[in-house]
PDB file of C-alpha atoms in Angstrom:
ATOM      1  CA  MET B   1     -14.363 -20.461 -52.595  1.00 38.00           C
ATOM      2  CA  HIS B   2     -10.384 -20.808 -52.024  1.00 38.00           C
ATOM      3  CA  LEU B   3      -8.498 -23.940 -52.709  1.00 35.00           C
ATOM      4  CA  ARG B   4      -7.857 -23.970 -49.139  1.00 37.00           C
ATOM      5  CA  LYS B   5     -11.792 -24.734 -48.312  1.00 38.00           C
ATOM      6  CA  LEU B   6     -11.681 -27.355 -50.846  1.00 36.00           C
ATOM      7  CA  LEU B   7     -10.901 -30.471 -48.277  1.00 34.00           C
ATOM      8  CA  SER B   8     -13.658 -29.119 -46.015  1.00 37.00           C
ATOM      9  CA  VAL B   9     -15.702 -29.908 -48.989  1.00 35.00           C
ATOM     10  CA  LEU B  10     -14.480 -33.647 -48.751  1.00 32.00           C
ATOM     11  CA  SER B  11     -16.975 -34.296 -45.902  1.00 35.00           C
ATOM     12  CA  ALA B  12     -19.821 -33.051 -48.102  1.00 36.00           C
ATOM     13  CA  LEU B  13     -19.211 -36.365 -50.515  1.00 34.00           C
ATOM     14  CA  ASN B  14     -21.340 -38.570 -48.206  1.00 35.00           C
ATOM     15  CA  SER B  15     -20.342 -42.107 -49.835  1.00 32.00           C
ATOM     16  CA  GLY B  16     -17.899 -43.448 -52.212  1.00 36.00           C
ATOM     17  CA  ALA B  17     -20.748 -44.942 -54.075  1.00 38.00           C
ATOM     18  CA  ALA B  18     -21.605 -41.026 -55.347  1.00 38.00           C
ATOM     19  CA  ALA B  19     -18.339 -40.115 -56.132  1.00 37.00           C
ATOM     20  CA  ALA B  20     -17.219 -43.187 -57.911  1.00 41.00           C
ATOM     21  CA  GLY B  21     -20.533 -42.371 -60.115  1.00 44.00           C
ATOM     22  CA  LEU B  22     -19.530 -38.686 -60.465  1.00 42.00           C
ATOM     23  CA  LEU B  23     -15.914 -40.235 -61.856  1.00 44.00           C
ATOM     24  CA  LEU B  24     -17.433 -42.783 -63.869  1.00 47.00           C
ATOM     25  CA  GLY B  25     -19.543 -39.846 -65.784  1.00 46.00           C
ATOM     26  CA  LEU B  26     -16.329 -38.218 -66.183  1.00 48.00           C
ATOM     27  CA  SER B  27     -14.466 -41.013 -67.657  1.00 44.00           C
ATOM     28  CA  GLN B  28     -17.842 -41.540 -69.895  1.00 45.00           C
ATOM     29  CA  HIS B  29     -17.461 -37.864 -71.152  1.00 43.00           C
ATOM     30  CA  ALA B  30     -13.890 -38.392 -71.625  1.00 40.00           C
ATOM     31  CA  ALA B  31     -14.250 -41.108 -73.788  1.00 41.00           C
ATOM     32  CA  ALA B  32     -16.562 -39.576 -76.111  1.00 44.00           C
ATOM     33  CA  THR B  33     -15.247 -39.149 -79.449  1.00 43.00           C
ATOM     34  CA  GLU B  34     -17.321 -36.090 -80.109  1.00 67.00           C
ATOM     35  CA  PRO B  35     -18.134 -32.947 -77.470  1.00 88.00           C
ATOM     36  CA  SER B  36     -21.746 -32.905 -76.918  1.00 90.00           C
ATOM     37  CA  GLY B  37     -24.439 -30.581 -76.092  1.00 95.00           C
ATOM     38  CA  PRO B  38     -25.455 -27.227 -77.165  1.00 97.00           C
ATOM     39  CA  ASP B  39     -22.590 -24.907 -78.500  1.00 97.00           C
ATOM     40  CA  VAL B  40     -21.968 -21.099 -78.196  1.00 97.00           C
ATOM     41  CA  LEU B  41     -20.119 -20.270 -81.275  1.00 96.00           C
ATOM     42  CA  GLY B  42     -18.973 -23.903 -82.096  1.00 96.00           C
ATOM     43  CA  VAL B  43     -17.492 -24.594 -78.447  1.00 97.00           C
ATOM     44  CA  ARG B  44     -18.932 -27.447 -76.887  1.00 97.00           C
ATOM     45  CA  VAL B  45     -18.733 -28.758 -73.364  1.00 97.00           C
ATOM     46  CA  GLY B  46     -16.192 -32.042 -73.411  1.00 97.00           C
ATOM     47  CA  MET B  47     -14.014 -30.302 -76.085  1.00 97.00           C
ATOM     48  CA  THR B  48      -9.989 -31.071 -75.497  1.00 97.00           C
ATOM     49  CA  HIS B  49      -8.234 -27.668 -74.846  1.00 97.00           C
ATOM     50  CA  ALA B  50      -6.690 -28.355 -78.660  1.00 97.00           C
ATOM     51  CA  GLU B  51     -10.209 -28.344 -80.005  1.00 97.00           C
ATOM     52  CA  ALA B  52     -11.419 -25.202 -78.427  1.00 98.00           C
ATOM     53  CA  LEU B  53      -8.518 -23.449 -79.190  1.00 97.00           C
ATOM     54  CA  ALA B  54      -8.772 -24.385 -82.763  1.00 97.00           C
ATOM     55  CA  VAL B  55     -12.546 -22.946 -82.602  1.00 97.00           C
ATOM     56  CA  LEU B  56     -11.554 -19.697 -81.095  1.00 96.00           C
ATOM     57  CA  ARG B  57      -8.538 -19.235 -83.818  1.00 95.00           C
ATOM     58  CA  THR B  58     -11.439 -19.393 -86.294  1.00 94.00           C
ATOM     59  CA  ARG B  59     -13.381 -16.589 -84.798  1.00 91.00           C
ATOM     60  CA  ALA B  60     -10.617 -14.081 -83.757  1.00 90.00           C
ATOM     61  CA  PRO B  61      -7.370 -15.190 -85.949  1.00 90.00           C
ATOM     62  CA  LYS B  62      -5.621 -12.218 -85.054  1.00 87.00           C
ATOM     63  CA  GLU B  63      -6.031 -13.050 -81.190  1.00 89.00           C
ATOM     64  CA  ASN B  64      -3.140 -13.745 -78.905  1.00 90.00           C
ATOM     65  CA  TRP B  65      -4.124 -16.761 -76.577  1.00 94.00           C
ATOM     66  CA  GLN B  66      -3.066 -17.697 -73.653  1.00 93.00           C
ATOM     67  CA  THR B  67      -3.806 -20.595 -71.362  1.00 94.00           C
ATOM     68  CA  ILE B  68      -3.061 -20.350 -67.471  1.00 93.00           C
ATOM     69  CA  SER B  69      -2.434 -23.527 -65.287  1.00 93.00           C
ATOM     70  CA  THR B  70      -2.945 -24.178 -61.792  1.00 93.00           C
ATOM     71  CA  THR B  71      -1.986 -27.008 -59.178  1.00 94.00           C
ATOM     72  CA  LEU B  72      -4.306 -28.695 -56.900  1.00 95.00           C
ATOM     73  CA  GLN B  73      -3.254 -28.356 -53.323  1.00 94.00           C
ATOM     74  CA  PHE B  74      -3.471 -29.856 -49.880  1.00 93.00           C
ATOM     75  CA  GLN B  75      -2.572 -29.163 -46.160  1.00 93.00           C
ATOM     76  CA  ASN B  76       0.216 -31.613 -45.128  1.00 93.00           C
ATOM     77  CA  SER B  77       0.858 -32.788 -41.822  1.00 92.00           C
ATOM     78  CA  ARG B  78       2.935 -29.982 -40.832  1.00 92.00           C
ATOM     79  CA  GLN B  79      -0.391 -27.696 -42.307  1.00 93.00           C
ATOM     80  CA  ASP B  80       2.012 -26.080 -44.914  1.00 94.00           C
ATOM     81  CA  TRP B  81       0.148 -26.192 -48.102  1.00 93.00           C
ATOM     82  CA  THR B  82       1.575 -28.225 -50.604  1.00 94.00           C
ATOM     83  CA  ALA B  83       1.355 -28.913 -54.556  1.00 94.00           C
ATOM     84  CA  VAL B  84      -0.695 -32.259 -55.241  1.00 96.00           C
ATOM     85  CA  PRO B  85       1.874 -34.427 -57.179  1.00 95.00           C
ATOM     86  CA  GLY B  86       0.828 -34.709 -60.750  1.00 96.00           C
ATOM     87  CA  GLY B  87      -1.727 -32.015 -60.091  1.00 96.00           C
ATOM     88  CA  THR B  88      -1.163 -29.153 -62.455  1.00 96.00           C
ATOM     89  CA  PHE B  89      -3.510 -28.883 -64.845  1.00 96.00           C
ATOM     90  CA  ARG B  90      -4.775 -26.143 -67.717  1.00 96.00           C
ATOM     91  CA  ALA B  91      -7.239 -24.178 -66.016  1.00 95.00           C
ATOM     92  CA  VAL B  92      -8.343 -21.171 -68.092  1.00 95.00           C
ATOM     93  CA  LEU B  93      -7.867 -20.250 -71.964  1.00 95.00           C
ATOM     94  CA  LEU B  94      -8.376 -16.468 -72.724  1.00 93.00           C
ATOM     95  CA  GLU B  95      -7.258 -13.611 -74.869  1.00 89.00           C
ATOM     96  CA  LYS B  96      -3.837 -11.997 -73.726  1.00 82.00           C
ATOM     97  CA  LYS B  97      -4.744  -8.432 -74.589  1.00 69.00           C
ATOM     98  CA  GLN B  98      -6.201  -6.275 -71.748  1.00 53.00           C
ATOM     99  CA  ARG B  99      -9.866  -6.542 -71.895  1.00 51.00           C
ATOM    100  CA  ILE B 100     -10.976  -2.321 -72.647  1.00 50.00           C
ATOM    101  CA  VAL B 101     -14.323  -1.973 -74.208  1.00 46.00           C
ATOM    102  CA  ASN B 102     -13.883   0.063 -76.410  1.00 47.00           C
ATOM    103  CA  GLU B 103     -10.624  -1.843 -77.969  1.00 52.00           C
ATOM    104  CA  SER B 104     -12.136  -5.140 -77.198  1.00 56.00           C
ATOM    105  CA  PRO B 105     -15.652  -5.640 -78.213  1.00 75.00           C
ATOM    106  CA  ASP B 106     -15.848  -9.535 -77.599  1.00 88.00           C
ATOM    107  CA  SER B 107     -14.191 -11.287 -74.911  1.00 92.00           C
ATOM    108  CA  TYR B 108     -13.753 -15.214 -74.624  1.00 95.00           C
ATOM    109  CA  LEU B 109     -13.488 -17.238 -71.590  1.00 95.00           C
ATOM    110  CA  VAL B 110     -12.948 -21.060 -71.575  1.00 97.00           C
ATOM    111  CA  TYR B 111     -12.379 -23.016 -68.273  1.00 97.00           C
ATOM    112  CA  PHE B 112     -11.737 -26.741 -68.276  1.00 97.00           C
ATOM    113  CA  SER B 113     -11.909 -29.448 -65.865  1.00 97.00           C
ATOM    114  CA  PRO B 114      -9.350 -30.183 -62.892  1.00 96.00           C
ATOM    115  CA  THR B 115      -7.997 -33.064 -64.539  1.00 96.00           C
ATOM    116  CA  PRO B 116      -4.444 -33.165 -65.068  1.00 96.00           C
ATOM    117  CA  GLY B 117      -3.806 -34.703 -68.628  1.00 95.00           C
ATOM    118  CA  ASN B 118      -7.223 -35.204 -69.549  1.00 95.00           C
ATOM    119  CA  GLU B 119      -8.579 -31.710 -69.219  1.00 97.00           C
ATOM    120  CA  ARG B 120     -11.971 -30.775 -71.044  1.00 97.00           C
ATOM    121  CA  VAL B 121     -14.368 -27.728 -71.519  1.00 97.00           C
ATOM    122  CA  VAL B 122     -16.684 -27.471 -68.848  1.00 97.00           C
ATOM    123  CA  ALA B 123     -17.677 -23.968 -69.140  1.00 97.00           C
ATOM    124  CA  PHE B 124     -17.440 -21.478 -71.876  1.00 98.00           C
ATOM    125  CA  GLU B 125     -18.530 -17.603 -71.703  1.00 97.00           C
ATOM    126  CA  LEU B 126     -18.841 -15.257 -74.491  1.00 96.00           C
ATOM    127  CA  THR B 127     -19.038 -11.348 -73.857  1.00 95.00           C
ATOM    128  CA  GLN B 128     -20.275  -9.116 -76.641  1.00 94.00           C
ATOM    129  CA  ILE B 129     -19.966  -5.151 -76.227  1.00 92.00           C
ATOM    130  CA  TYR B 130     -21.914  -3.348 -79.078  1.00 91.00           C
ATOM    131  CA  VAL B 131     -20.029   0.154 -79.709  1.00 83.00           C
ATOM    132  CA  GLN B 132     -21.116   1.416 -83.091  1.00 82.00           C
ATOM    133  CA  GLN B 133     -23.751  -0.918 -84.418  1.00 87.00           C
ATOM    134  CA  ARG B 134     -26.485  -1.983 -81.635  1.00 91.00           C
ATOM    135  CA  PRO B 135     -28.970  -4.916 -82.300  1.00 93.00           C
ATOM    136  CA  LEU B 136     -32.522  -4.384 -81.487  1.00 95.00           C
ATOM    137  CA  LEU B 137     -33.672  -6.271 -78.127  1.00 95.00           C
ATOM    138  CA  LYS B 138     -36.494  -8.380 -79.831  1.00 95.00           C
ATOM    139  CA  ASP B 139     -34.234  -9.394 -82.840  1.00 96.00           C
ATOM    140  CA  LEU B 140     -31.317 -10.236 -80.324  1.00 96.00           C
ATOM    141  CA  THR B 141     -33.844 -12.154 -78.311  1.00 96.00           C
ATOM    142  CA  ALA B 142     -35.833 -13.908 -81.412  1.00 97.00           C
ATOM    143  CA  GLN B 143     -31.948 -15.274 -82.218  1.00 97.00           C
ATOM    144  CA  LEU B 144     -31.887 -16.611 -78.875  1.00 97.00           C
ATOM    145  CA  VAL B 145     -34.628 -18.556 -79.143  1.00 97.00           C
ATOM    146  CA  GLU B 146     -34.076 -19.569 -82.678  1.00 97.00           C
ATOM    147  CA  LYS B 147     -31.051 -21.011 -81.534  1.00 97.00           C
ATOM    148  CA  PHE B 148     -31.249 -22.405 -78.193  1.00 97.00           C
ATOM    149  CA  GLY B 149     -35.371 -22.641 -78.163  1.00 96.00           C
ATOM    150  CA  LYS B 150     -37.960 -21.313 -75.652  1.00 96.00           C
ATOM    151  CA  PRO B 151     -35.940 -20.386 -72.214  1.00 95.00           C
ATOM    152  CA  GLY B 152     -36.786 -22.419 -69.403  1.00 93.00           C
ATOM    153  CA  GLU B 153     -36.811 -18.998 -67.247  1.00 92.00           C
ATOM    154  CA  ALA B 154     -36.900 -15.496 -68.040  1.00 91.00           C
ATOM    155  CA  GLN B 155     -36.350 -12.662 -66.144  1.00 88.00           C
ATOM    156  CA  TYR B 156     -37.234  -8.746 -67.199  1.00 88.00           C
ATOM    157  CA  ASP B 157     -37.179 -10.002 -70.497  1.00 88.00           C
ATOM    158  CA  THR B 158     -33.184  -9.619 -70.551  1.00 94.00           C
ATOM    159  CA  GLN B 159     -31.874 -12.706 -68.722  1.00 95.00           C
ATOM    160  CA  PHE B 160     -32.906 -16.343 -69.814  1.00 96.00           C
ATOM    161  CA  THR B 161     -31.709 -19.842 -68.818  1.00 96.00           C
ATOM    162  CA  TRP B 162     -31.983 -22.834 -71.209  1.00 97.00           C
ATOM    163  CA  GLY B 163     -31.871 -26.584 -69.706  1.00 97.00           C
ATOM    164  CA  PHE B 164     -30.646 -29.494 -71.795  1.00 97.00           C
ATOM    165  CA  ASP B 165     -30.183 -33.334 -71.058  1.00 97.00           C
ATOM    166  CA  THR B 166     -27.238 -35.598 -71.573  1.00 95.00           C
ATOM    167  CA  LYS B 167     -28.270 -35.631 -75.115  1.00 95.00           C
ATOM    168  CA  GLY B 168     -28.452 -32.341 -75.906  1.00 95.00           C
ATOM    169  CA  ALA B 169     -32.095 -32.048 -76.230  1.00 96.00           C
ATOM    170  CA  PRO B 170     -34.020 -28.926 -74.017  1.00 96.00           C
ATOM    171  CA  ARG B 171     -35.369 -29.833 -70.923  1.00 96.00           C
ATOM    172  CA  PRO B 172     -37.599 -28.170 -68.352  1.00 94.00           C
ATOM    173  CA  LEU B 173     -35.998 -26.389 -65.411  1.00 94.00           C
ATOM    174  CA  SER B 174     -37.185 -27.162 -61.726  1.00 89.00           C
ATOM    175  CA  GLN B 175     -38.987 -24.339 -60.590  1.00 81.00           C
ATOM    176  CA  ASP B 176     -40.641 -22.800 -57.180  1.00 73.00           C
ATOM    177  CA  GLN B 177     -41.891 -19.787 -55.712  1.00 67.00           C
ATOM    178  CA  SER B 178     -38.093 -18.635 -55.656  1.00 67.00           C
ATOM    179  CA  GLY B 179     -37.799 -19.344 -59.279  1.00 69.00           C
ATOM    180  CA  ALA B 180     -34.732 -21.881 -60.257  1.00 80.00           C
ATOM    181  CA  PRO B 181     -31.227 -22.512 -58.973  1.00 88.00           C
ATOM    182  CA  CYS B 182     -30.373 -22.109 -62.021  1.00 90.00           C
ATOM    183  CA  ARG B 183     -29.807 -18.288 -61.662  1.00 85.00           C
ATOM    184  CA  HIS B 184     -27.987 -18.713 -58.562  1.00 84.00           C
ATOM    185  CA  VAL B 185     -25.098 -20.794 -60.234  1.00 90.00           C
ATOM    186  CA  GLN B 186     -21.703 -18.860 -59.689  1.00 89.00           C
ATOM    187  CA  ARG B 187     -20.595 -17.123 -62.974  1.00 91.00           C
ATOM    188  CA  LEU B 188     -17.746 -17.529 -64.663  1.00 91.00           C
ATOM    189  CA  ALA B 189     -15.124 -14.815 -63.938  1.00 86.00           C
ATOM    190  CA  ASP B 190     -11.896 -13.790 -65.450  1.00 83.00           C
ATOM    191  CA  PRO B 191      -8.961 -15.414 -63.251  1.00 84.00           C
ATOM    192  CA  LYS B 192      -7.795 -12.546 -60.790  1.00 77.00           C
ATOM    193  CA  GLN B 193      -3.901 -12.435 -60.064  1.00 71.00           C
ATOM    194  CA  TRP B 194      -4.415 -12.533 -56.350  1.00 71.00           C
ATOM    195  CA  GLY B 195      -7.298 -15.106 -56.756  1.00 72.00           C
ATOM    196  CA  GLY B 196      -6.435 -17.951 -59.359  1.00 74.00           C
ATOM    197  CA  PRO B 197      -8.317 -19.649 -62.161  1.00 75.00           C
ATOM    198  CA  SER B 198     -10.428 -21.953 -59.724  1.00 84.00           C
ATOM    199  CA  TRP B 199     -13.695 -21.967 -61.097  1.00 92.00           C
ATOM    200  CA  SER B 200     -14.067 -25.827 -62.494  1.00 92.00           C
ATOM    201  CA  ILE B 201     -12.327 -26.720 -58.761  1.00 92.00           C
ATOM    202  CA  ASP B 202     -14.526 -24.259 -56.858  1.00 91.00           C
ATOM    203  CA  TYR B 203     -17.586 -25.178 -59.077  1.00 94.00           C
ATOM    204  CA  ASN B 204     -20.575 -25.780 -56.355  1.00 92.00           C
ATOM    205  CA  PRO B 205     -22.764 -28.555 -57.584  1.00 93.00           C
ATOM    206  CA  MET B 206     -25.664 -27.884 -55.193  1.00 92.00           C
ATOM    207  CA  GLY B 207     -28.001 -25.042 -55.900  1.00 88.00           C
ATOM    208  CA  GLN B 208     -30.587 -23.398 -53.891  1.00 84.00           C
ATOM    209  CA  ILE B 209     -34.392 -23.318 -53.796  1.00 80.00           C
ATOM    210  CA  ASN B 210     -35.690 -22.033 -50.585  1.00 79.00           C
ATOM    211  CA  ARG B 211     -32.519 -22.519 -49.014  1.00 80.00           C
ATOM    212  CA  LYS B 212     -32.473 -26.447 -49.808  1.00 85.00           C
ATOM    213  CA  PRO B 213     -29.675 -27.852 -51.655  1.00 89.00           C
ATOM    214  CA  VAL B 214     -30.363 -29.100 -54.938  1.00 90.00           C
ATOM    215  CA  ASP B 215     -28.304 -31.265 -57.412  1.00 94.00           C
ATOM    216  CA  LEU B 216     -27.848 -28.965 -60.461  1.00 94.00           C
ATOM    217  CA  VAL B 217     -27.749 -31.544 -62.683  1.00 95.00           C
ATOM    218  CA  SER B 218     -31.112 -33.008 -62.203  1.00 94.00           C
ATOM    219  CA  ALA B 219     -32.548 -29.205 -61.650  1.00 94.00           C
ATOM    220  CA  CYS B 220     -30.838 -27.775 -64.376  1.00 95.00           C
ATOM    221  CA  GLY B 221     -29.833 -30.453 -66.918  1.00 96.00           C
ATOM    222  CA  ALA B 222     -26.582 -31.778 -68.064  1.00 97.00           C
ATOM    223  CA  PHE B 223     -25.936 -28.342 -69.974  1.00 98.00           C
ATOM    224  CA  MET B 224     -27.247 -25.123 -69.323  1.00 97.00           C
ATOM    225  CA  VAL B 225     -27.145 -21.876 -70.972  1.00 98.00           C
ATOM    226  CA  ARG B 226     -27.452 -18.880 -69.436  1.00 97.00           C
ATOM    227  CA  ALA B 227     -28.066 -14.995 -71.194  1.00 97.00           C
ATOM    228  CA  ARG B 228     -28.051 -11.493 -69.622  1.00 96.00           C
ATOM    229  CA  ILE B 229     -28.515  -8.576 -71.907  1.00 97.00           C
ATOM    230  CA  ILE B 230     -28.122  -4.909 -71.026  1.00 95.00           C
ATOM    231  CA  GLN B 231     -30.394  -2.693 -72.886  1.00 92.00           C
ATOM    232  CA  SER B 232     -30.404   0.950 -73.423  1.00 86.00           C
ATOM    233  CA  GLY B 233     -33.235   3.204 -74.264  1.00 80.00           C
ATOM    234  CA  GLU B 234     -35.616   2.577 -77.158  1.00 85.00           C
ATOM    235  CA  GLY B 235     -34.879  -1.020 -77.236  1.00 90.00           C
ATOM    236  CA  PHE B 236     -31.428  -1.198 -78.325  1.00 94.00           C
ATOM    237  CA  VAL B 237     -28.973  -3.684 -76.691  1.00 95.00           C
ATOM    238  CA  THR B 238     -25.322  -2.084 -75.572  1.00 94.00           C
ATOM    239  CA  SER B 239     -24.378  -5.878 -74.558  1.00 95.00           C
ATOM    240  CA  LEU B 240     -24.644  -9.600 -74.370  1.00 96.00           C
ATOM    241  CA  ASN B 241     -22.974 -12.063 -71.899  1.00 96.00           C
ATOM    242  CA  LEU B 242     -23.559 -15.603 -73.053  1.00 97.00           C
ATOM    243  CA  GLU B 243     -22.605 -18.583 -70.789  1.00 98.00           C
ATOM    244  CA  LEU B 244     -22.424 -22.157 -71.364  1.00 98.00           C
ATOM    245  CA  ILE B 245     -22.090 -24.454 -68.443  1.00 98.00           C
ATOM    246  CA  GLY B 246     -21.933 -28.392 -68.395  1.00 97.00           C
ATOM    247  CA  HIS B 247     -22.967 -29.254 -65.025  1.00 97.00           C
ATOM    248  CA  GLU B 248     -22.573 -32.804 -65.103  1.00 96.00           C
ATOM    249  CA  LEU B 249     -18.987 -32.689 -66.407  1.00 97.00           C
ATOM    250  CA  ALA B 250     -18.055 -29.795 -64.230  1.00 96.00           C
ATOM    251  CA  THR B 251     -19.541 -31.956 -60.985  1.00 96.00           C
ATOM    252  CA  ALA B 252     -17.546 -34.811 -61.937  1.00 96.00           C
ATOM    253  CA  GLY B 253     -14.365 -32.728 -62.393  1.00 96.00           C
ATOM    254  CA  LYS B 254     -14.516 -31.555 -59.248  1.00 96.00           C
ATOM    255  CA  ALA B 255     -15.103 -35.074 -57.822  1.00 96.00           C
ATOM    256  CA  ALA B 256     -12.217 -36.131 -59.676  1.00 96.00           C
ATOM    257  CA  ALA B 257      -9.762 -33.247 -58.157  1.00 96.00           C
ATOM    258  CA  LEU B 258     -11.094 -34.204 -54.846  1.00 96.00           C
ATOM    259  CA  LYS B 259     -10.293 -37.514 -54.882  1.00 96.00           C
ATOM    260  CA  GLN B 260      -6.547 -36.686 -55.930  1.00 96.00           C
ATOM    261  CA  ILE B 261      -6.263 -34.383 -53.159  1.00 95.00           C
ATOM    262  CA  GLU B 262      -7.097 -36.808 -50.710  1.00 96.00           C
ATOM    263  CA  GLU B 263      -5.373 -39.489 -52.026  1.00 96.00           C
ATOM    264  CA  ALA B 264      -2.194 -37.041 -51.918  1.00 95.00           C
ATOM    265  CA  LYS B 265      -3.119 -35.915 -47.942  1.00 94.00           C
ATOM    266  CA  ALA B 266      -3.552 -39.579 -47.215  1.00 95.00           C
ATOM    267  CA  GLY B 267       0.058 -40.514 -48.811  1.00 93.00           C
ATOM    268  CA  GLU B 268       1.677 -37.352 -47.436  1.00 91.00           C
ATOM    269  CA  LEU B 269       0.393 -38.538 -43.823  1.00 92.00           C
ATOM    270  CA  ALA B 270       1.154 -41.894 -43.949  1.00 92.00           C
ATOM    271  CA  GLY B 271       4.896 -41.467 -44.599  1.00 92.00           C
ATOM    272  CA  ALA B 272       4.816 -38.793 -42.156  1.00 89.00           C
ATOM    273  CA  ARG B 273       3.486 -41.191 -39.605  1.00 92.00           C
ATOM    274  CA  ASP B 274       5.980 -43.881 -40.794  1.00 91.00           C
ATOM    275  CA  ALA B 275       8.873 -40.985 -40.458  1.00 89.00           C
ATOM    276  CA  ALA B 276       8.132 -40.324 -36.717  1.00 88.00           C
ATOM    277  CA  LYS B 277       7.903 -44.169 -36.027  1.00 89.00           C
ATOM    278  CA  LYS B 278      11.312 -44.360 -37.191  1.00 90.00           C
ATOM    279  CA  GLY B 279      12.785 -41.421 -35.534  1.00 88.00           C
ATOM    280  CA  PRO B 280      14.456 -40.578 -32.204  1.00 90.00           C
ATOM    281  CA  LYS B 281      12.148 -41.302 -29.253  1.00 88.00           C
ATOM    282  CA  ALA B 282      10.905 -38.588 -26.723  1.00 87.00           C
ATOM    283  CA  THR B 283      13.355 -38.511 -23.243  1.00 90.00           C
ATOM    284  CA  PHE B 284      12.162 -37.724 -20.234  1.00 92.00           C
TER     285      PHE B 284
END
């Protein structure tokens, strides 16, 4: 979903109380002295930009890292897209290098909450390509279970999902005939030149079970880990994609961004109306 569609989402926020609760959750996370929940390579939800960068530098000390920023926008009274004052935030942290499988077996992608000046990690993706030495599927699966516990959902023995509560303890996932909504959570992806690094803004806190919207925090947990394994013949693994998503913080961050967008839009509209009242009157 493009930023242009964000304003339409505002109407979906049915009550100020719900938004206030989300913002309260964001402030509570931001005020926490320690990031919480499960980790992937030592990266946790709630980390600051500096904390996440420090962890990744220990993992890949020779890597050159880049941070991509983006700015919240709104349609002003003239229907022009305008930057929200103070709305620029650090959205994505990733490697500078071009991602070529043979040269870049590991890749890292960090998304931050769209909260200018108080960005926190809301999602982290690790992709590992096994070119020379391929692990066995059964061994890699055992490692995942050892680290994250028994999966809340397993598909085809190569796709696994775990849910965790606000304290980081494993918790069950919502299930029905169509499975858990967690499998339908938007995948993390590299920011595209024509798109923009807006996963944390575009994050949809509603999953689908039998086409009914389901709140992902209650269905999948405050934190979620999702693994996708690509295997080759004879039980070997060629790649692993591991995602860590903080549903609670991502939801609260988007609510905070929408509130900032709405306030900017209301302020510009009020100014435009005042200017119109003081401007020249129409003549007939």
